[in-house]
Coordinates of C-alpha atoms in Angstrom, one line a residue:
M63 CA -15.8 -35.5 -19.2
K64 CA -14.5 -32.3 -20.6
I65 CA -14.0 -30.3 -17.7
A66 CA -13.3 -26.2 -17.8
L67 CA -11.0 -24.8 -15.1
A68 CA -12.4 -21.2 -14.7
Q69 CA -9.3 -19.1 -13.1
I70 CA -10.9 -15.9 -12.1
N71 CA -9.9 -12.9 -10.0
P72 CA -13.1 -12.3 -7.7
T73 CA -13.4 -9.2 -5.3
V74 CA -14.4 -9.9 -1.6
G75 CA -18.0 -8.8 -1.4
D76 CA -19.0 -8.1 -4.9
F77 CA -21.5 -10.5 -5.3
D78 CA -22.9 -9.2 -8.5
G79 CA -19.5 -8.9 -10.0
N80 CA -18.4 -12.3 -9.1
A81 CA -21.4 -13.9 -10.1
Q82 CA -21.4 -12.1 -13.4
R83 CA -17.7 -13.4 -13.7
V84 CA -19.0 -16.8 -13.1
L85 CA -21.7 -16.7 -15.4
D86 CA -19.4 -15.3 -18.4
F87 CA -17.0 -18.1 -17.6
T88 CA -19.5 -20.5 -17.3
Q89 CA -20.8 -19.7 -21.3
R90 CA -17.5 -19.6 -22.3
A91 CA -16.9 -22.9 -21.0
A92 CA -20.2 -23.9 -22.6
Q93 CA -19.0 -22.7 -25.7
G94 CA -16.0 -24.8 -25.6
G95 CA -17.7 -28.0 -25.1
A96 CA -17.1 -28.6 -21.7
N97 CA -19.7 -30.7 -19.5
L98 CA -18.5 -29.2 -16.3
V99 CA -16.5 -25.9 -15.2
L100 CA -14.8 -25.5 -12.0
F101 CA -14.6 -22.1 -10.0
P102 CA -12.3 -21.3 -7.0
E103 CA -12.7 -21.5 -3.4
L104 CA -15.5 -19.1 -1.9
A105 CA -15.6 -17.9 -5.4
V106 CA -19.0 -16.2 -5.1
C107 CA -18.0 -13.8 -2.0
G108 CA -14.1 -13.8 -2.6
Y109 CA -11.2 -15.1 -0.5
P110 CA -10.5 -14.4 2.2
P111 CA -14.0 -12.6 3.6
A112 CA -12.4 -12.5 7.0
D113 CA -15.0 -10.8 9.9
L114 CA -17.4 -10.1 6.9
L115 CA -18.4 -14.0 7.8
E116 CA -19.7 -12.6 11.1
K117 CA -22.4 -10.5 9.4
P118 CA -25.4 -12.6 8.8
A119 CA -26.5 -10.8 5.7
F120 CA -23.3 -11.4 4.1
V121 CA -23.7 -15.4 4.5
E122 CA -27.6 -15.1 3.2
R123 CA -26.4 -13.1 0.2
A124 CA -23.9 -15.8 -0.3
G125 CA -26.6 -18.6 -0.6
R126 CA -28.9 -16.1 -2.4
V127 CA -26.5 -15.4 -5.1
L128 CA -25.5 -19.0 -5.8
E129 CA -29.3 -20.0 -6.2
E130 CA -29.5 -16.8 -8.9
I131 CA -26.5 -18.5 -10.6
A132 CA -28.1 -21.6 -10.6
A133 CA -31.5 -20.5 -12.0
K134 CA -29.5 -18.7 -14.8
I135 CA -27.7 -21.7 -16.4
A136 CA -31.1 -23.6 -15.8
D137 CA -31.4 -24.0 -19.7
S138 CA -27.5 -24.9 -20.2
K139 CA -26.3 -28.8 -20.0
I140 CA -23.1 -27.5 -18.4
A141 CA -22.7 -28.0 -14.7
I142 CA -20.7 -25.8 -12.3
I143 CA -19.1 -26.3 -9.3
C144 CA -18.3 -23.1 -7.1
G145 CA -17.1 -22.2 -4.0
Y146 CA -19.6 -20.1 -1.5
V147 CA -20.3 -20.2 2.2
T148 CA -23.0 -22.1 4.1
P149 CA -24.5 -21.7 7.6
A150 CA -22.9 -24.2 10.1
H151 CA -24.7 -26.6 12.0
H152 CA -25.8 -26.0 15.5
G153 CA -23.7 -26.7 18.2
T154 CA -20.4 -26.4 16.2
G155 CA -19.9 -22.9 17.9
K156 CA -19.2 -21.3 14.6
H157 CA -21.4 -19.4 11.9
V158 CA -20.4 -21.0 8.5
M159 CA -18.7 -23.4 6.8
N160 CA -16.7 -23.3 3.6
S161 CA -18.6 -25.0 0.8
A162 CA -18.7 -26.3 -2.7
A163 CA -21.5 -26.6 -4.4
L164 CA -22.3 -28.6 -7.6
L165 CA -25.2 -26.5 -10.0
H166 CA -27.0 -28.3 -12.6
D167 CA -30.6 -28.3 -14.2
G168 CA -31.4 -24.9 -12.3
R169 CA -30.8 -26.3 -9.0
I170 CA -28.2 -27.0 -6.4
E171 CA -27.3 -30.9 -6.6
F172 CA -24.5 -31.2 -4.1
V173 CA -22.9 -29.4 -1.5
Q174 CA -19.5 -30.6 0.2
S175 CA -17.9 -28.6 3.1
K176 CA -14.2 -27.9 3.6
M177 CA -13.0 -30.5 6.6
L178 CA -9.1 -29.0 7.0
L179 CA -9.2 -25.4 8.1
P180 CA -5.8 -23.8 8.0
F181 CA -4.6 -21.7 10.9
Y182 CA -1.1 -20.9 10.0
D183 CA 0.9 -17.7 8.6
V184 CA -1.9 -15.8 6.8
F185 CA -4.6 -18.3 7.2
D186 CA -7.2 -17.9 10.2
E187 CA -10.0 -20.1 9.0
Q188 CA -10.7 -21.9 12.1
R189 CA -11.6 -18.4 13.4
Y190 CA -14.5 -18.7 11.3
F191 CA -15.6 -22.1 9.9
A192 CA -16.9 -25.0 11.3
P193 CA -15.2 -28.4 9.6
A194 CA -17.1 -30.8 7.6
H195 CA -17.4 -34.0 9.9
R196 CA -17.6 -36.3 6.6
Q197 CA -17.5 -36.1 2.8
R198 CA -18.9 -37.8 0.0
L199 CA -18.1 -38.8 -3.4
I200 CA -19.9 -37.1 -6.3
A201 CA -21.0 -39.3 -9.4
L202 CA -20.0 -37.5 -12.5
G203 CA -19.6 -38.5 -16.1
G204 CA -19.3 -42.1 -14.9
D205 CA -16.7 -41.1 -12.6
K206 CA -16.6 -41.5 -8.9
V207 CA -15.5 -37.9 -7.9
A208 CA -13.6 -36.9 -4.7
L209 CA -14.6 -33.0 -4.2
T210 CA -12.1 -31.1 -2.3
I211 CA -11.5 -27.8 -1.2
C212 CA -7.8 -26.2 -0.9
E213 CA -6.2 -27.5 2.2
D214 CA -8.1 -30.6 2.0
A215 CA -5.4 -31.8 -0.5
W216 CA -2.7 -30.6 1.3
N217 CA -2.2 -33.4 4.0
D218 CA -1.0 -36.3 2.1
K219 CA 1.4 -38.4 3.9
S220 CA 3.6 -39.5 1.0
F221 CA 4.5 -35.6 0.4
W222 CA 4.8 -34.2 4.1
E223 CA 7.1 -35.2 6.5
N224 CA 5.3 -33.6 9.6
R225 CA 1.7 -33.3 9.1
L226 CA -0.5 -30.6 10.4
Y227 CA -3.6 -33.0 10.6
N228 CA -4.4 -36.2 11.8
I229 CA -6.9 -37.0 9.0
D230 CA -6.5 -36.9 5.3
P231 CA -9.8 -36.2 3.1
V232 CA -8.6 -37.4 -0.3
E233 CA -7.7 -40.5 1.2
E234 CA -10.6 -41.1 2.8
L235 CA -12.5 -40.5 -0.1
M236 CA -10.4 -42.6 -2.2
R237 CA -11.1 -45.8 -0.2
G238 CA -14.6 -45.2 -1.2
G239 CA -13.8 -45.9 -4.7
G240 CA -12.9 -42.3 -6.0
S241 CA -11.5 -42.0 -9.7
L242 CA -11.0 -38.6 -9.8
V243 CA -9.8 -35.7 -7.6
L244 CA -11.1 -32.2 -7.8
N245 CA -9.8 -29.5 -5.9
I246 CA -10.7 -25.7 -5.7
S247 CA -8.6 -23.5 -4.1
A248 CA -7.5 -20.0 -3.1
S249 CA -3.9 -20.8 -2.8
P250 CA -1.9 -17.6 -2.4
Y251 CA 1.6 -16.9 -4.1
W252 CA 5.2 -16.8 -2.3
H253 CA 8.3 -18.0 -3.7
G254 CA 8.6 -21.4 -4.4
K255 CA 4.9 -22.0 -4.1
R256 CA 3.8 -23.0 -7.6
E257 CA 6.5 -25.7 -7.5
T258 CA 5.6 -27.0 -4.0
R259 CA 2.0 -27.0 -5.0
R260 CA 2.5 -28.7 -8.2
E261 CA 4.6 -31.4 -6.5
M262 CA 2.1 -31.7 -3.8
L263 CA -0.4 -32.6 -6.2
A264 CA 1.5 -34.8 -8.1
A265 CA 2.5 -36.9 -5.1
I266 CA -1.7 -37.2 -4.4
A267 CA -2.0 -38.3 -8.3
R268 CA 0.9 -40.9 -7.9
H269 CA -0.2 -42.2 -4.5
H270 CA -3.5 -42.9 -5.5
G271 CA -3.2 -43.7 -9.2
V272 CA -6.3 -41.1 -10.3
P273 CA -5.9 -37.6 -12.2
V274 CA -5.8 -34.6 -10.0
L275 CA -7.5 -31.5 -11.5
M276 CA -7.1 -27.8 -9.6
V277 CA -8.6 -24.8 -9.9
N278 CA -6.8 -21.9 -8.2
Q279 CA -8.1 -18.2 -7.4
V280 CA -6.3 -15.3 -9.2
G281 CA -5.6 -11.8 -8.2
G282 CA -4.7 -9.7 -5.3
N283 CA -6.8 -9.0 -2.3
D284 CA -5.3 -6.7 0.4
S285 CA -1.8 -8.0 1.0
L286 CA -2.3 -11.7 -0.5
V287 CA -1.8 -12.3 -4.2
F288 CA -3.3 -15.0 -5.9
D289 CA -1.4 -16.8 -8.8
G290 CA -3.6 -18.8 -10.3
S291 CA -1.5 -21.4 -12.0
S292 CA -4.4 -24.0 -12.3
L293 CA -3.5 -27.5 -13.4
A294 CA -4.4 -31.2 -14.1
L295 CA -2.0 -34.1 -13.5
G296 CA -2.4 -37.3 -14.8
R297 CA -2.0 -40.9 -12.9
N298 CA 1.7 -40.6 -13.0
G299 CA 1.9 -37.1 -11.6
E300 CA 2.5 -35.6 -15.2
V301 CA 1.2 -32.1 -16.0
I302 CA -1.5 -32.5 -18.6
A303 CA -2.9 -28.9 -18.6
Q304 CA -1.6 -25.8 -17.1
A305 CA -3.2 -22.4 -16.8
R306 CA -1.4 -19.2 -17.0
S307 CA 0.2 -17.7 -13.6
F308 CA -1.2 -14.1 -12.5
E309 CA -4.1 -13.6 -15.2
E310 CA -7.6 -15.0 -15.5
D311 CA -7.6 -18.1 -17.7
L312 CA -9.9 -20.9 -18.7
I313 CA -8.6 -24.1 -20.0
Y314 CA -10.1 -27.5 -20.8
V315 CA -8.9 -31.1 -19.4
D316 CA -10.5 -34.4 -21.1
T317 CA -10.7 -37.0 -18.4
K318 CA -10.9 -39.5 -20.7
T319 CA -7.7 -38.9 -23.1
L320 CA -6.4 -37.2 -20.2
T321 CA -5.1 -34.2 -22.4
G322 CA -5.7 -30.7 -22.0
D323 CA -4.4 -27.2 -22.4
I324 CA -1.1 -25.9 -21.4
R325 CA 0.1 -22.7 -21.3
S326 CA 3.9 -21.9 -21.1
E327 CA 4.7 -20.0 -18.1
T328 CA 8.1 -19.0 -16.8
D329 CA 9.8 -20.7 -13.8
D330 CA 12.2 -17.7 -13.4
E331 CA 11.6 -16.4 -9.9
S332 CA 12.3 -12.7 -10.4
E333 CA 10.0 -12.6 -13.6
A334 CA 7.2 -14.1 -11.1
T335 CA 7.9 -11.8 -8.3
Y336 CA 7.5 -8.6 -10.6
R337 CA 4.2 -10.0 -12.2
A338 CA 2.9 -10.8 -8.9
L339 CA 3.6 -7.2 -7.5
V340 CA 2.0 -5.7 -10.6
L341 CA -0.9 -7.9 -10.3
G342 CA -1.1 -7.1 -6.4
T343 CA -0.8 -3.3 -7.0
R344 CA -3.4 -3.3 -9.7
D345 CA -6.2 -5.1 -7.6
Y346 CA -5.4 -3.3 -4.3
V347 CA -5.7 0.3 -6.2
Q348 CA -8.7 -0.7 -8.1
K349 CA -10.4 -2.8 -5.8
C350 CA -10.1 -0.1 -3.3
G351 CA -12.1 2.4 -5.6
F352 CA -9.0 4.1 -7.0
S353 CA -7.4 4.6 -10.3
K354 CA -4.4 6.5 -9.7
V355 CA -1.4 6.5 -7.5
L356 CA 1.6 8.7 -6.4
V357 CA 5.1 7.9 -5.8
G358 CA 8.0 9.9 -4.3
L359 CA 10.9 9.6 -6.5
S360 CA 14.2 9.8 -4.5
G361 CA 16.5 8.9 -7.3
G362 CA 17.2 5.8 -5.4
I363 CA 16.6 2.0 -6.8
D364 CA 13.8 1.2 -4.3
S365 CA 11.3 4.2 -5.6
A366 CA 12.5 3.4 -9.3
L367 CA 11.3 0.0 -8.9
V368 CA 7.9 1.3 -7.2
A369 CA 7.3 3.6 -10.0
T370 CA 8.0 0.8 -12.7
V371 CA 5.7 -1.8 -11.1
A372 CA 3.1 1.3 -10.9
V373 CA 3.4 1.8 -14.3
E374 CA 2.9 -1.8 -15.4
A375 CA 0.0 -2.1 -13.3
L376 CA -2.0 1.1 -13.9
G377 CA -0.8 2.8 -17.1
R378 CA 1.4 5.5 -17.6
E379 CA -1.5 8.1 -17.2
N380 CA -2.3 7.1 -14.1
V381 CA 1.1 7.6 -12.1
M382 CA 2.6 10.7 -10.9
A383 CA 6.0 11.2 -9.5
L384 CA 7.1 13.7 -7.2
G385 CA 10.7 14.8 -6.3
M386 CA 11.2 16.7 -3.1
P387 CA 15.0 17.6 -3.2
S388 CA 16.2 18.7 0.5
P389 CA 19.5 20.8 1.1
Y390 CA 21.4 17.4 1.4
S391 CA 19.8 15.7 -2.0
S392 CA 22.5 15.4 -4.7
P393 CA 21.6 17.3 -8.1
G394 CA 22.0 13.9 -9.6
S395 CA 19.1 12.4 -7.7
I396 CA 16.7 14.6 -9.3
D397 CA 18.3 14.2 -12.7
D398 CA 18.1 10.5 -12.4
S399 CA 14.7 10.5 -11.1
R400 CA 13.5 13.1 -14.2
H401 CA 15.5 10.7 -16.7
L402 CA 13.4 7.5 -14.9
A403 CA 10.2 9.5 -15.2
E404 CA 10.9 10.1 -19.0
N405 CA 11.6 6.5 -19.6
L406 CA 8.3 5.5 -17.9
G407 CA 6.4 8.4 -19.8
I408 CA 4.8 9.9 -16.2
S409 CA 4.5 13.2 -15.2
F410 CA 7.1 14.3 -12.6
E411 CA 7.0 17.5 -10.4
V412 CA 9.6 18.9 -8.3
M413 CA 9.1 20.7 -4.9
T414 CA 12.1 21.6 -3.2
I415 CA 11.6 21.3 0.7
S416 CA 14.6 23.3 1.8
A417 CA 12.3 26.3 2.9
L418 CA 10.1 24.0 5.1
F419 CA 13.0 22.5 6.7
E420 CA 14.5 25.8 7.6
E421 CA 10.8 27.0 8.8
Y422 CA 10.7 23.5 11.2
N423 CA 14.1 24.3 12.6
R424 CA 13.3 27.6 13.2
T425 CA 10.0 26.6 14.8
L426 CA 11.7 23.8 17.0
A427 CA 14.8 25.9 17.9
T428 CA 13.6 27.0 21.5
L429 CA 12.6 23.7 21.9
F430 CA 15.8 22.1 21.3
T431 CA 18.3 24.8 22.7
G432 CA 21.5 23.2 23.4
L433 CA 21.0 20.1 21.6
K434 CA 22.9 18.9 18.6
P435 CA 21.4 18.1 15.2
D436 CA 21.0 14.1 14.8
I437 CA 18.4 11.6 13.7
T438 CA 15.8 14.2 14.5
E439 CA 16.7 16.6 11.7
E440 CA 17.0 13.8 9.3
N441 CA 13.6 12.3 10.1
I442 CA 12.0 16.0 9.9
Q443 CA 13.0 15.9 5.9
S444 CA 11.2 12.9 5.5
R445 CA 8.2 13.6 7.2
I446 CA 8.1 16.9 5.5
R447 CA 7.7 14.7 2.3
G448 CA 5.3 12.3 3.8
A449 CA 3.0 15.2 4.5
L450 CA 3.3 16.9 0.7
L451 CA 2.6 13.2 -0.7
M452 CA -0.4 13.0 1.8
A453 CA -1.5 16.8 0.4
A454 CA -1.0 15.7 -3.2
S455 CA -3.1 12.2 -2.6
N456 CA -6.1 14.0 -1.0
K457 CA -5.9 17.0 -3.8
F458 CA -5.7 14.4 -6.8
N459 CA -7.9 11.6 -5.6
S460 CA -4.8 9.3 -5.4
L461 CA -3.0 6.5 -3.4
V462 CA 0.6 7.0 -2.3
L463 CA 2.6 3.9 -2.7
T464 CA 5.4 3.7 0.0
T465 CA 8.7 2.6 -1.7
G466 CA 10.5 1.2 1.3
N467 CA 11.9 -2.6 1.2
K468 CA 12.1 -5.6 3.4
S469 CA 15.5 -4.8 4.5
E470 CA 14.5 -1.4 5.6
M471 CA 11.1 -2.9 7.5
S472 CA 13.1 -5.3 9.0
T473 CA 15.6 -3.2 10.8
G474 CA 13.5 -0.2 11.3
Y475 CA 15.4 2.0 8.8
C476 CA 12.4 3.8 7.7
T477 CA 10.6 6.8 9.1
L478 CA 7.0 7.0 10.8
Y479 CA 5.2 9.2 9.1
G480 CA 7.6 10.1 6.8
D481 CA 8.8 7.6 3.8
M482 CA 6.3 4.9 5.6
V483 CA 3.2 7.1 4.7
G484 CA 1.2 5.6 1.9
A485 CA -1.7 3.0 1.1
L486 CA 0.4 0.2 0.0
A487 CA 3.9 -1.0 0.6
V488 CA 4.5 -2.6 -2.8
I489 CA 8.1 -3.7 -2.1
G490 CA 8.0 -4.2 1.8
D491 CA 8.5 -8.1 1.1
V492 CA 11.5 -7.6 -1.0
Y493 CA 14.9 -7.5 0.5
K494 CA 17.3 -5.0 -1.2
T495 CA 19.6 -7.5 -2.7
E496 CA 16.5 -8.8 -4.7
V497 CA 15.5 -5.1 -5.6
Y498 CA 18.7 -5.1 -7.4
A499 CA 17.6 -8.6 -9.2
L500 CA 14.0 -7.0 -10.0
C501 CA 15.7 -4.2 -11.5
S502 CA 17.8 -6.1 -13.7
Y503 CA 14.8 -8.3 -14.9
I504 CA 13.1 -5.0 -16.0
N505 CA 16.0 -3.8 -17.8
R506 CA 16.6 -7.1 -19.8
D507 CA 15.6 -5.6 -23.2
R508 CA 16.2 -1.8 -22.6
E509 CA 17.2 0.5 -20.4
I510 CA 14.1 1.4 -18.5
I511 CA 15.7 2.2 -15.1
P512 CA 18.7 4.6 -15.6
S513 CA 21.9 2.7 -15.1
A514 CA 23.1 5.7 -12.7
I515 CA 20.3 4.7 -10.3
L516 CA 21.6 1.2 -10.3
E517 CA 25.0 1.9 -9.7
K518 CA 25.1 4.8 -7.1
P519 CA 25.6 3.6 -3.4
P520 CA 22.3 3.3 -1.5
S521 CA 21.8 6.7 0.4
A522 CA 18.6 8.5 2.2
E523 CA 20.6 11.9 1.7
L524 CA 19.2 13.2 5.0
R525 CA 22.8 14.3 6.1
P526 CA 26.0 15.2 4.1
G527 CA 27.4 12.6 2.7
Q528 CA 25.3 9.6 4.1
K529 CA 25.4 6.1 2.9
D530 CA 23.3 3.3 4.2
T531 CA 26.1 1.3 5.3
D532 CA 26.7 4.3 7.9
S533 CA 23.8 2.8 9.7
L534 CA 23.5 -1.1 8.5
P535 CA 25.8 -3.6 7.4
P536 CA 26.1 -4.0 3.5
Y537 CA 23.0 -5.5 2.3
E538 CA 24.9 -8.8 0.6
V539 CA 25.5 -9.5 4.6
L540 CA 22.8 -8.1 5.9
D541 CA 19.7 -9.9 3.8
P542 CA 20.8 -13.6 4.6
V543 CA 20.8 -12.6 8.3
L544 CA 17.4 -11.1 7.9
K545 CA 16.2 -14.1 6.0
A546 CA 17.3 -16.5 8.5
Y547 CA 15.9 -14.7 11.4
V548 CA 12.5 -13.0 10.1
E549 CA 11.5 -16.2 8.3
R550 CA 12.9 -19.2 9.6
Y551 CA 13.3 -18.2 13.4
E552 CA 16.9 -19.2 13.3
T553 CA 18.6 -18.3 16.2
P554 CA 21.6 -15.8 16.2
E555 CA 24.2 -18.6 17.1
A556 CA 22.7 -20.6 14.5
I557 CA 22.9 -17.6 11.8
A558 CA 26.6 -16.7 12.7
N559 CA 27.6 -20.4 12.6
N560 CA 25.9 -20.9 9.4
H561 CA 26.9 -17.6 7.5
N562 CA 30.5 -17.3 9.2
L563 CA 29.6 -14.0 10.7
D564 CA 30.7 -12.6 13.7
L565 CA 28.0 -13.3 16.3
A566 CA 28.0 -9.5 18.0
L567 CA 27.0 -8.4 14.1
V568 CA 24.1 -10.9 14.0
R569 CA 22.9 -9.8 17.8
R570 CA 23.0 -6.1 16.4
I571 CA 21.0 -7.0 13.4
V572 CA 18.6 -9.1 15.7
K573 CA 18.0 -6.2 18.0
L574 CA 17.2 -3.6 15.2
V575 CA 14.9 -6.2 14.1
E576 CA 12.9 -6.8 17.4
R577 CA 12.9 -2.7 18.6
S578 CA 11.3 -1.9 15.3
E579 CA 8.0 -3.9 15.7
Y580 CA 6.0 -1.1 16.5
K581 CA 7.1 0.7 13.4
R582 CA 5.9 -2.3 11.5
Q583 CA 2.9 -2.6 13.3
Q584 CA 1.9 1.1 12.2
A585 CA 3.1 0.1 8.5
A586 CA 0.9 0.4 5.1
P587 CA -0.4 -3.3 4.0
V588 CA 2.5 -5.2 2.4
L589 CA 2.0 -7.2 -0.9
K590 CA 3.0 -10.9 0.0
V591 CA 5.8 -12.6 -1.8
T592 CA 8.0 -14.4 0.5
A593 CA 7.2 -17.2 2.8
K594 CA 6.9 -15.0 5.6
A595 CA 6.1 -11.4 5.2
F596 CA 5.5 -8.5 7.7
G597 CA 1.5 -8.1 8.3
M598 CA -1.0 -10.7 9.0
G599 CA 1.2 -13.4 8.5
R600 CA 3.7 -12.8 11.1
R601 CA 2.0 -11.7 14.5
F602 CA 4.4 -10.4 17.4
P603 CA 3.8 -8.3 20.4
I604 CA 5.0 -4.8 20.4
A605 CA 5.5 -4.2 24.0
A606 CA 8.1 -6.8 24.7
R607 CA 11.6 -7.5 26.0
I608 CA 13.1 -10.2 23.5
Q609 CA 16.3 -11.9 24.8
V610 CA 18.9 -12.1 21.8

């Protein structure tokens, strides 16, 4: 067979738009001579649909749209395998199943449902889906084909030291004489995920001595970014076809000659992260029904990175930057922000907040009689800026992009209703040290982010001479501790030993993380690019006393 892998970007709930994408890519695949075209997991309704699955009308619509797709390709010789939702069998306690359908000759010829339902990190499929009790091989083009859905291929005993499930659907299907594995996926991106996914599928190919083809969803849906990177592997695990990452693509695989299209892709993690942030920002804004965004430029590196991502994602004409200097802002901060805006070609408006800050202080003077200025007055400046950004958001129908990084969110070095206001935390899963690496990538060919921004010591500029290191350890020390504690759940003792750090320092950092949970759970959605991001994949109580 000649099989096409249709790597599409569906929108959750957009049945009409998703169906049209399926039909358009099917037509292209047919014109390219494909006998079969594969689409990603839940392509008809988009992934992840979450509690929309609790609505009977949503599930009914998914089935109806699939039948309409089948009818519209009735006169075509090409067949489709496409993901959608089906009603669950009675007695399962669930409403739906995660399924894949084979469409041909105007009808649904075969349905296979997902057996392994992930329930870790960002995945919560056991909340919604009933698992398949058994799976069957399909006869396609002279091959006995094992059709699997995403997680069904993630339990190979030759690859995973500690398996999450007692059964391996691929192995069970192979016992029946399968000669080809097809996998339709909605597998999100994070650092190292593309390599892990490729190595895991290669292990399956080598273990069973069969080709493995995987099509993956691409695009951003809320906090998740799907990288695509669809691929086909030969019997020895070698890559015989490879789609692009972070964009829609259509590639072909010949299962007889075991040859296919190979797109070149980067292994540079900074480039991959940058492209993920751009894609996630673009899709979040546009899928929410907006086209324009606002960024508060402080003259610092974080807001510079967010503004650059926004321009790449949405175009310079759709990005407005606001500079809001306070009495403690350095003249260079505004000059640097203006220089950046000129390099990016975006509009830049300056609104000083000094008079507003004075008025706040006058209003609060009686209430604060006898009390010295402290962090309260610092945060008032941040909250004034947040209010101005939201006013501009309302007036110009634009979403505000927050500019806080993961180091700040981890330690609570951010202000509720101040710099945390906004619709999307673009770099909320990017540590400060990684922010510098991303900016170096951006400036690889020419200076887009001014060198003055990259070279100045990080500062919130909320009091005279303030620097981040007044409140936090240097980021070169802080970030490895945060990675170990937030992402790998290492103990303070282990972190101190592994990094040759003072235990008291590590415990101080850990206490900052634990006491800031209430802030993080009020933060904007974070684009996930690491293995453990704040948000839906990291669920901790707010009111707790954690012993560190």
